[in-house]
Amino acid sequence: MSSPLFAVQDLWKTYPGDPPVQALRGVSFEISRGEVLGILGPNGAGKTTLIRCLLGLLSPDRGSIVPGLPPSIGYQPQESLVYAALTPTEHLELFGRLHDVPSSHLRARIPALLEDLALTDKARTQARKLSGGLKRRLSLLLALIHEPEFLVLDEPTSGMDPQSRHFVWEFLQRKQKEGLTVLLSTHLMEEAQRVCDRVAILDHGEILDLGTPEELIEKHGGPTLEDVFLHLTGRHLRD
Amino acid sequence: MHRTWAIFKKSFYSWTRLPVALFFTFVFPLLFLVVFALAFRQGTYSPEPTFRIAVWNEDVGVPQDFKLPEARGRNLGNLLVDLLRHLRYPETQKPMFHVVEISDTTDIARALQRGTYDLFMEIPETFSQQAWKYIWIRATSKAKLPMSEEGREFVPEVRVYLRGVAGTLEYSIGARVVRGVITGFLQGMADSLSRHLASGTRLPEEPRIEVVARSITPSDLTVFDYIVAGYFLFNVLMLIIGFTQSLVQEREAGFWDLFRLTRLRPHEYLMGESGVFLGIGWLQMIFFYLIARFLGFHHHGSVLHLVLPMTLGFISAMGLGFLLAALITHQKTASAVANTVGLVLGFIALSGSGFPIPNPSLLHLKGAAFGILDFFPWRHAAIILKTTFVQGLPLTSVLPSLWILLGETLAVLLLSLWVFHKRVLSRGG
């Protein structure tokens, strides 16, 4: 593992209300260059709040990111954000232009990206006609159009069939080898074990444990990562 | 600039590739335009109201001992009632008054409240006597004849009593018209008498009263011509609904979060979105203009007089759209609010063309009264459109409206940009 890209130090966030909701309670971790860090947590654990604070979309009450986030960030939100009337090519052109990617570079990069996630055949199909899995893949491409240094993925394979999931995992592994740093929030233990170098288990706004999947399994004596997860977060329903 | 252009293209495709949006932008409003044309293109526009006036004429006429023998026994009250009954608007020949003579006034207050009559006029029994004295003295003076001692001491006082419901347009305007008619009636008679006195000829059996008026606006305009102008603006306001909804939909879905992670600046986003709104608005207006011409719409002003108020109307509507989008976070709320605002303001923009509505004054500034409707820029855009584009009068005739429209447009736009920038596209919100 190489040098740290940035460190999150003592992040706190409380949503006002009656009673107030403490979404983050002193979250700290470090992420290294080229690493894939998974954030595992049950519903309402604080994963999305953590991501939004990291991205600067939400102001934390306390805490800091040292030395700061890299300037170029890609973000795939939990919902597939695509415009129904635009084609995948038009989406990539739009976000490429918004990230100031030069036109000449875009012309070469768009077909390559579409090819990478097997969307070439649908390049000129309006998004309203794409399946949920295809929209998910397109939204991942939108996060990568400007070749970011740091990629944040919020449940990137939710709603995908197993074939598409494996296809996306292989794609992410290739990207990691190219040096991309990834923060990945997921519910899927298989995804965490397959793609992530390290995993942080988050619940009630706190990181309960952090380590490689193998380290966590060994430390908590669970035969699988899912057992470790249930051991740390409990079996009671959250929703 | 390339980021603005990217946003423009995105919104343009999103709008033009949505069949429902195209239908509600071009086809649906067109149906109304055709209906308006069929209903209102015949006959000329007549904004003149006919006042319903109840008259209680107690006048007993000129007494037999009156100095001027020719005047004796004449009943000027009857003459006045007859004059009111036959007064017509010069351009349209529409009656000014619908006169109902009554002999019982016990229920008159309730009839006024109910709106059975706009005005009640009581002509007292001494009306002819007082009126003739006034006429005689004025005529004598005008004919430069020696005035009697009685005449020198006489203070002219001719009384007619008017009643109505205070605050209603009909009462305030109707009362002024009646006062003007009576004054003109008395002065006209005095002038006529003075000419006879000076020339020594006999007074005619019945004096003639003539009302001369001339309209400053073209008389060939139909109701449809006025409605088309208002309808252009109505559709601008209808566009706010779609515009606001699409912005809030984009926001609620989370696109604005994605934009915040790009190099897009708030003003670039606003310019791109505004460009589409303006473009669609212009396309719609040109389309409706051509169709309206085909359906018989005509105007006396230059097309440039369509461009100015419509552009300012577009910009202020867009400012309102941004303001709503910045303040509303959910699409369902946006839909309800934008529909309400758009429709209500739409009818305000139309008021005064096809459907005049009262505009009670709220504020008096330097002698000018401002009603609640005067605070809406589209009201002034409608006034400018109708006066300059439809009627062909110069822009100088609507300068107050033009300044108000310019000022309000700028204010709405700046406020919306500030709120938008502050609440929406800044990081950490």
PDB file of N, CA, C and O in Angstrom, chain A residues 63-118:
ATOM      1  N   GLY A  63     -14.592  18.269  12.979  1.00  0.00           N
ATOM      2  CA  GLY A  63     -13.716  17.324  12.302  1.00  0.00           C
ATOM      3  C   GLY A  63     -13.085  17.921  11.059  1.00  0.00           C
ATOM      4  O   GLY A  63     -13.459  19.015  10.634  1.00  0.00           O
ATOM      5  N   SER A  64     -12.145  17.178  10.518  1.00  0.00           N
ATOM      6  CA  SER A  64     -11.432  17.717   9.358  1.00  0.00           C
ATOM      7  C   SER A  64     -10.936  16.594   8.456  1.00  0.00           C
ATOM      8  O   SER A  64     -10.917  15.421   8.849  1.00  0.00           O
ATOM      9  N   ILE A  65     -10.559  17.008   7.257  1.00  0.00           N
ATOM     10  CA  ILE A  65      -9.952  16.088   6.298  1.00  0.00           C
ATOM     11  C   ILE A  65      -8.557  16.619   6.009  1.00  0.00           C
ATOM     12  O   ILE A  65      -8.407  17.772   5.580  1.00  0.00           O
ATOM     13  N   VAL A  66      -7.561  15.809   6.309  1.00  0.00           N
ATOM     14  CA  VAL A  66      -6.172  16.277   6.214  1.00  0.00           C
ATOM     15  C   VAL A  66      -5.432  15.468   5.133  1.00  0.00           C
ATOM     16  O   VAL A  66      -5.501  14.238   5.153  1.00  0.00           O
ATOM     17  N   PRO A  67      -4.746  16.066   4.213  1.00  0.00           N
ATOM     18  CA  PRO A  67      -4.581  17.517   3.978  1.00  0.00           C
ATOM     19  C   PRO A  67      -5.751  18.110   3.178  1.00  0.00           C
ATOM     20  O   PRO A  67      -5.663  19.235   2.709  1.00  0.00           O
ATOM     21  N   GLY A  68      -6.769  17.412   2.988  1.00  0.00           N
ATOM     22  CA  GLY A  68      -7.894  17.883   2.153  1.00  0.00           C
ATOM     23  C   GLY A  68      -8.156  16.886   1.047  1.00  0.00           C
ATOM     24  O   GLY A  68      -7.304  16.017   0.773  1.00  0.00           O
ATOM     25  N   LEU A  69      -9.347  17.008   0.447  1.00  0.00           N
ATOM     26  CA  LEU A  69      -9.695  16.064  -0.614  1.00  0.00           C
ATOM     27  C   LEU A  69      -8.924  16.398  -1.878  1.00  0.00           C
ATOM     28  O   LEU A  69      -8.586  17.557  -2.116  1.00  0.00           O
ATOM     29  N   PRO A  70      -8.653  15.368  -2.692  1.00  0.00           N
ATOM     30  CA  PRO A  70      -8.018  15.675  -3.982  1.00  0.00           C
ATOM     31  C   PRO A  70      -8.955  16.534  -4.827  1.00  0.00           C
ATOM     32  O   PRO A  70     -10.173  16.476  -4.658  1.00  0.00           O
ATOM     33  N   PRO A  71      -8.401  17.333  -5.725  1.00  0.00           N
ATOM     34  CA  PRO A  71      -9.264  18.242  -6.503  1.00  0.00           C
ATOM     35  C   PRO A  71     -10.207  17.517  -7.451  1.00  0.00           C
ATOM     36  O   PRO A  71     -11.277  18.012  -7.756  1.00  0.00           O
ATOM     37  N   SER A  72      -9.797  16.357  -7.893  1.00  0.00           N
ATOM     38  CA  SER A  72     -10.620  15.678  -8.893  1.00  0.00           C
ATOM     39  C   SER A  72     -11.301  14.457  -8.266  1.00  0.00           C
ATOM     40  O   SER A  72     -10.648  13.474  -7.935  1.00  0.00           O
ATOM     41  N   ILE A  73     -12.636  14.577  -8.102  1.00  0.00           N
ATOM     42  CA  ILE A  73     -13.388  13.510  -7.437  1.00  0.00           C
ATOM     43  C   ILE A  73     -14.491  13.019  -8.366  1.00  0.00           C
ATOM     44  O   ILE A  73     -15.171  13.825  -9.015  1.00  0.00           O
ATOM     45  N   GLY A  74     -14.698  11.713  -8.397  1.00  0.00           N
ATOM     46  CA  GLY A  74     -15.846  11.152  -9.113  1.00  0.00           C
ATOM     47  C   GLY A  74     -16.826  10.621  -8.090  1.00  0.00           C
ATOM     48  O   GLY A  74     -16.420  10.116  -7.046  1.00  0.00           O
ATOM     49  N   TYR A  75     -18.106  10.767  -8.389  1.00  0.00           N
ATOM     50  CA  TYR A  75     -19.107  10.341  -7.410  1.00  0.00           C
ATOM     51  C   TYR A  75     -20.269   9.668  -8.119  1.00  0.00           C
ATOM     52  O   TYR A  75     -20.880  10.244  -9.021  1.00  0.00           O
ATOM     53  N   GLN A  76     -20.530   8.423  -7.705  1.00  0.00           N
ATOM     54  CA  GLN A  76     -21.723   7.745  -8.203  1.00  0.00           C
ATOM     55  C   GLN A  76     -22.711   7.641  -7.046  1.00  0.00           C
ATOM     56  O   GLN A  76     -22.485   6.910  -6.082  1.00  0.00           O
ATOM     57  N   PRO A  77     -23.818   8.402  -7.102  1.00  0.00           N
ATOM     58  CA  PRO A  77     -24.763   8.357  -5.982  1.00  0.00           C
ATOM     59  C   PRO A  77     -25.557   7.047  -5.953  1.00  0.00           C
ATOM     60  O   PRO A  77     -25.479   6.239  -6.877  1.00  0.00           O
ATOM     61  N   GLN A  78     -26.311   6.898  -4.862  1.00  0.00           N
ATOM     62  CA  GLN A  78     -27.061   5.662  -4.645  1.00  0.00           C
ATOM     63  C   GLN A  78     -28.113   5.443  -5.734  1.00  0.00           C
ATOM     64  O   GLN A  78     -28.363   4.330  -6.152  1.00  0.00           O
ATOM     65  N   GLU A  79     -28.764   6.552  -6.153  1.00  0.00           N
ATOM     66  CA  GLU A  79     -29.758   6.460  -7.226  1.00  0.00           C
ATOM     67  C   GLU A  79     -29.047   6.696  -8.553  1.00  0.00           C
ATOM     68  O   GLU A  79     -28.125   7.492  -8.614  1.00  0.00           O
ATOM     69  N   SER A  80     -29.519   6.020  -9.605  1.00  0.00           N
ATOM     70  CA  SER A  80     -28.927   6.258 -10.926  1.00  0.00           C
ATOM     71  C   SER A  80     -29.419   7.594 -11.447  1.00  0.00           C
ATOM     72  O   SER A  80     -30.576   7.727 -11.837  1.00  0.00           O
ATOM     73  N   LEU A  81     -28.552   8.583 -11.418  1.00  0.00           N
ATOM     74  CA  LEU A  81     -28.966   9.909 -11.863  1.00  0.00           C
ATOM     75  C   LEU A  81     -28.689  10.070 -13.348  1.00  0.00           C
ATOM     76  O   LEU A  81     -27.559  10.324 -13.759  1.00  0.00           O
ATOM     77  N   VAL A  82     -29.719   9.863 -14.130  1.00  0.00           N
ATOM     78  CA  VAL A  82     -29.580  10.066 -15.575  1.00  0.00           C
ATOM     79  C   VAL A  82     -30.802  10.837 -16.073  1.00  0.00           C
ATOM     80  O   VAL A  82     -31.870  10.768 -15.467  1.00  0.00           O
ATOM     81  N   TYR A  83     -30.610  11.571 -17.151  1.00  0.00           N
ATOM     82  CA  TYR A  83     -31.716  12.311 -17.770  1.00  0.00           C
ATOM     83  C   TYR A  83     -32.420  11.405 -18.774  1.00  0.00           C
ATOM     84  O   TYR A  83     -31.768  10.868 -19.682  1.00  0.00           O
ATOM     85  N   ALA A  84     -33.721  11.253 -18.593  1.00  0.00           N
ATOM     86  CA  ALA A  84     -34.498  10.314 -19.419  1.00  0.00           C
ATOM     87  C   ALA A  84     -34.330  10.582 -20.914  1.00  0.00           C
ATOM     88  O   ALA A  84     -34.291   9.647 -21.717  1.00  0.00           O
ATOM     89  N   ALA A  85     -34.198  11.852 -21.294  1.00  0.00           N
ATOM     90  CA  ALA A  85     -34.206  12.196 -22.719  1.00  0.00           C
ATOM     91  C   ALA A  85     -32.820  12.166 -23.358  1.00  0.00           C
ATOM     92  O   ALA A  85     -32.700  12.321 -24.568  1.00  0.00           O
ATOM     93  N   LEU A  86     -31.778  11.985 -22.548  1.00  0.00           N
ATOM     94  CA  LEU A  86     -30.412  12.042 -23.094  1.00  0.00           C
ATOM     95  C   LEU A  86     -29.854  10.633 -23.312  1.00  0.00           C
ATOM     96  O   LEU A  86     -30.160   9.717 -22.558  1.00  0.00           O
ATOM     97  N   THR A  87     -29.020  10.503 -24.308  1.00  0.00           N
ATOM     98  CA  THR A  87     -28.384   9.213 -24.595  1.00  0.00           C
ATOM     99  C   THR A  87     -27.123   9.081 -23.724  1.00  0.00           C
ATOM    100  O   THR A  87     -26.627  10.099 -23.198  1.00  0.00           O
ATOM    101  N   PRO A  88     -26.575   7.868 -23.581  1.00  0.00           N
ATOM    102  CA  PRO A  88     -25.316   7.734 -22.825  1.00  0.00           C
ATOM    103  C   PRO A  88     -24.211   8.641 -23.365  1.00  0.00           C
ATOM    104  O   PRO A  88     -23.491   9.270 -22.597  1.00  0.00           O
ATOM    105  N   THR A  89     -24.104   8.754 -24.675  1.00  0.00           N
ATOM    106  CA  THR A  89     -23.064   9.617 -25.256  1.00  0.00           C
ATOM    107  C   THR A  89     -23.289  11.072 -24.822  1.00  0.00           C
ATOM    108  O   THR A  89     -22.339  11.763 -24.423  1.00  0.00           O
ATOM    109  N   GLU A  90     -24.530  11.517 -24.888  1.00  0.00           N
ATOM    110  CA  GLU A  90     -24.831  12.907 -24.503  1.00  0.00           C
ATOM    111  C   GLU A  90     -24.577  13.139 -23.011  1.00  0.00           C
ATOM    112  O   GLU A  90     -24.099  14.201 -22.606  1.00  0.00           O
ATOM    113  N   HIS A  91     -24.871  12.124 -22.198  1.00  0.00           N
ATOM    114  CA  HIS A  91     -24.569  12.242 -20.765  1.00  0.00           C
ATOM    115  C   HIS A  91     -23.076  12.436 -20.538  1.00  0.00           C
ATOM    116  O   HIS A  91     -22.641  13.291 -19.760  1.00  0.00           O
ATOM    117  N   LEU A  92     -22.291  11.593 -21.229  1.00  0.00           N
ATOM    118  CA  LEU A  92     -20.843  11.662 -21.029  1.00  0.00           C
ATOM    119  C   LEU A  92     -20.281  12.986 -21.547  1.00  0.00           C
ATOM    120  O   LEU A  92     -19.387  13.579 -20.936  1.00  0.00           O
ATOM    121  N   GLU A  93     -20.847  13.467 -22.659  1.00  0.00           N
ATOM    122  CA  GLU A  93     -20.420  14.776 -23.179  1.00  0.00           C
ATOM    123  C   GLU A  93     -20.748  15.879 -22.168  1.00  0.00           C
ATOM    124  O   GLU A  93     -19.922  16.748 -21.895  1.00  0.00           O
ATOM    125  N   LEU A  94     -21.966  15.806 -21.611  1.00  0.00           N
ATOM    126  CA  LEU A  94     -22.396  16.831 -20.649  1.00  0.00           C
ATOM    127  C   LEU A  94     -21.436  16.886 -19.465  1.00  0.00           C
ATOM    128  O   LEU A  94     -20.874  17.944 -19.147  1.00  0.00           O
ATOM    129  N   PHE A  95     -21.240  15.737 -18.816  1.00  0.00           N
ATOM    130  CA  PHE A  95     -20.401  15.763 -17.609  1.00  0.00           C
ATOM    131  C   PHE A  95     -18.929  15.986 -17.947  1.00  0.00           C
ATOM    132  O   PHE A  95     -18.203  16.595 -17.159  1.00  0.00           O
ATOM    133  N   GLY A  96     -18.511  15.529 -19.111  1.00  0.00           N
ATOM    134  CA  GLY A  96     -17.143  15.815 -19.546  1.00  0.00           C
ATOM    135  C   GLY A  96     -16.934  17.318 -19.692  1.00  0.00           C
ATOM    136  O   GLY A  96     -15.934  17.870 -19.213  1.00  0.00           O
ATOM    137  N   ARG A  97     -17.893  17.997 -20.313  1.00  0.00           N
ATOM    138  CA  ARG A  97     -17.781  19.449 -20.500  1.00  0.00           C
ATOM    139  C   ARG A  97     -17.827  20.172 -19.155  1.00  0.00           C
ATOM    140  O   ARG A  97     -17.111  21.150 -18.941  1.00  0.00           O
ATOM    141  N   LEU A  98     -18.685  19.673 -18.238  1.00  0.00           N
ATOM    142  CA  LEU A  98     -18.790  20.334 -16.929  1.00  0.00           C
ATOM    143  C   LEU A  98     -17.505  20.160 -16.111  1.00  0.00           C
ATOM    144  O   LEU A  98     -17.213  20.962 -15.231  1.00  0.00           O
ATOM    145  N   HIS A  99     -16.753  19.082 -16.413  1.00  0.00           N
ATOM    146  CA  HIS A  99     -15.473  18.871 -15.726  1.00  0.00           C
ATOM    147  C   HIS A  99     -14.311  19.469 -16.515  1.00  0.00           C
ATOM    148  O   HIS A  99     -13.145  19.212 -16.182  1.00  0.00           O
ATOM    149  N   ASP A 100     -14.631  20.219 -17.577  1.00  0.00           N
ATOM    150  CA  ASP A 100     -13.593  20.859 -18.398  1.00  0.00           C
ATOM    151  C   ASP A 100     -12.685  19.874 -19.129  1.00  0.00           C
ATOM    152  O   ASP A 100     -11.500  20.171 -19.363  1.00  0.00           O
ATOM    153  N   VAL A 101     -13.202  18.707 -19.479  1.00  0.00           N
ATOM    154  CA  VAL A 101     -12.387  17.784 -20.284  1.00  0.00           C
ATOM    155  C   VAL A 101     -12.360  18.338 -21.712  1.00  0.00           C
ATOM    156  O   VAL A 101     -13.422  18.647 -22.269  1.00  0.00           O
ATOM    157  N   PRO A 102     -11.177  18.472 -22.307  1.00  0.00           N
ATOM    158  CA  PRO A 102     -11.113  19.041 -23.666  1.00  0.00           C
ATOM    159  C   PRO A 102     -11.894  18.185 -24.667  1.00  0.00           C
ATOM    160  O   PRO A 102     -11.955  16.960 -24.536  1.00  0.00           O
ATOM    161  N   SER A 103     -12.469  18.856 -25.666  1.00  0.00           N
ATOM    162  CA  SER A 103     -13.315  18.158 -26.651  1.00  0.00           C
ATOM    163  C   SER A 103     -12.563  17.016 -27.332  1.00  0.00           C
ATOM    164  O   SER A 103     -13.121  15.929 -27.527  1.00  0.00           O
ATOM    165  N   SER A 104     -11.294  17.273 -27.687  1.00  0.00           N
ATOM    166  CA  SER A 104     -10.532  16.243 -28.408  1.00  0.00           C
ATOM    167  C   SER A 104     -10.376  15.000 -27.521  1.00  0.00           C
ATOM    168  O   SER A 104     -10.507  13.865 -27.991  1.00  0.00           O
ATOM    169  N   HIS A 105     -10.133  15.242 -26.254  1.00  0.00           N
ATOM    170  CA  HIS A 105      -9.965  14.141 -25.310  1.00  0.00           C
ATOM    171  C   HIS A 105     -11.293  13.381 -25.146  1.00  0.00           C
ATOM    172  O   HIS A 105     -11.326  12.148 -25.093  1.00  0.00           O
ATOM    173  N   LEU A 106     -12.377  14.160 -25.084  1.00  0.00           N
ATOM    174  CA  LEU A 106     -13.701  13.538 -24.908  1.00  0.00           C
ATOM    175  C   LEU A 106     -14.039  12.623 -26.075  1.00  0.00           C
ATOM    176  O   LEU A 106     -14.596  11.538 -25.887  1.00  0.00           O
ATOM    177  N   ARG A 107     -13.724  13.093 -27.272  1.00  0.00           N
ATOM    178  CA  ARG A 107     -14.055  12.314 -28.474  1.00  0.00           C
ATOM    179  C   ARG A 107     -13.413  10.934 -28.438  1.00  0.00           C
ATOM    180  O   ARG A 107     -13.987   9.950 -28.900  1.00  0.00           O
ATOM    181  N   ALA A 108     -12.226  10.860 -27.864  1.00  0.00           N
ATOM    182  CA  ALA A 108     -11.550   9.561 -27.780  1.00  0.00           C
ATOM    183  C   ALA A 108     -12.015   8.775 -26.560  1.00  0.00           C
ATOM    184  O   ALA A 108     -12.113   7.547 -26.596  1.00  0.00           O
ATOM    185  N   ARG A 109     -12.286   9.483 -25.500  1.00  0.00           N
ATOM    186  CA  ARG A 109     -12.557   8.811 -24.215  1.00  0.00           C
ATOM    187  C   ARG A 109     -13.966   8.217 -24.161  1.00  0.00           C
ATOM    188  O   ARG A 109     -14.156   7.154 -23.568  1.00  0.00           O
ATOM    189  N   ILE A 110     -14.936   8.892 -24.739  1.00  0.00           N
ATOM    190  CA  ILE A 110     -16.327   8.424 -24.616  1.00  0.00           C
ATOM    191  C   ILE A 110     -16.513   7.026 -25.214  1.00  0.00           C
ATOM    192  O   ILE A 110     -17.018   6.125 -24.528  1.00  0.00           O
ATOM    193  N   PRO A 111     -16.075   6.769 -26.448  1.00  0.00           N
ATOM    194  CA  PRO A 111     -16.251   5.406 -26.983  1.00  0.00           C
ATOM    195  C   PRO A 111     -15.515   4.360 -26.133  1.00  0.00           C
ATOM    196  O   PRO A 111     -16.016   3.253 -25.934  1.00  0.00           O
ATOM    197  N   ALA A 112     -14.331   4.739 -25.615  1.00  0.00           N
ATOM    198  CA  ALA A 112     -13.557   3.781 -24.819  1.00  0.00           C
ATOM    199  C   ALA A 112     -14.296   3.426 -23.535  1.00  0.00           C
ATOM    200  O   ALA A 112     -14.368   2.245 -23.146  1.00  0.00           O
ATOM    201  N   LEU A 113     -14.860   4.438 -22.879  1.00  0.00           N
ATOM    202  CA  LEU A 113     -15.595   4.179 -21.631  1.00  0.00           C
ATOM    203  C   LEU A 113     -16.849   3.347 -21.893  1.00  0.00           C
ATOM    204  O   LEU A 113     -17.151   2.409 -21.145  1.00  0.00           O
ATOM    205  N   LEU A 114     -17.552   3.693 -22.965  1.00  0.00           N
ATOM    206  CA  LEU A 114     -18.766   2.926 -23.297  1.00  0.00           C
ATOM    207  C   LEU A 114     -18.409   1.467 -23.563  1.00  0.00           C
ATOM    208  O   LEU A 114     -19.130   0.556 -23.161  1.00  0.00           O
ATOM    209  N   GLU A 115     -17.276   1.283 -24.217  1.00  0.00           N
ATOM    210  CA  GLU A 115     -16.802  -0.071 -24.509  1.00  0.00           C
ATOM    211  C   GLU A 115     -16.470  -0.811 -23.204  1.00  0.00           C
ATOM    212  O   GLU A 115     -16.822  -1.972 -23.022  1.00  0.00           O
ATOM    213  N   ASP A 116     -15.817  -0.086 -22.282  1.00  0.00           N
ATOM    214  CA  ASP A 116     -15.396  -0.684 -21.003  1.00  0.00           C
ATOM    215  C   ASP A 116     -16.571  -1.275 -20.236  1.00  0.00           C
ATOM    216  O   ASP A 116     -16.455  -2.306 -19.585  1.00  0.00           O
ATOM    217  N   LEU A 117     -17.716  -0.573 -20.256  1.00  0.00           N
ATOM    218  CA  LEU A 117     -18.866  -1.074 -19.502  1.00  0.00           C
ATOM    219  C   LEU A 117     -19.959  -1.615 -20.425  1.00  0.00           C
ATOM    220  O   LEU A 117     -21.137  -1.660 -20.051  1.00  0.00           O
ATOM    221  N   ALA A 118     -19.555  -2.028 -21.616  1.00  0.00           N
ATOM    222  CA  ALA A 118     -20.450  -2.698 -22.566  1.00  0.00           C
ATOM    223  C   ALA A 118     -21.714  -1.889 -22.846  1.00  0.00           C
ATOM    224  O   ALA A 118     -22.831  -2.415 -22.816  1.00  0.00           O
TER     225      ALA A 118
END
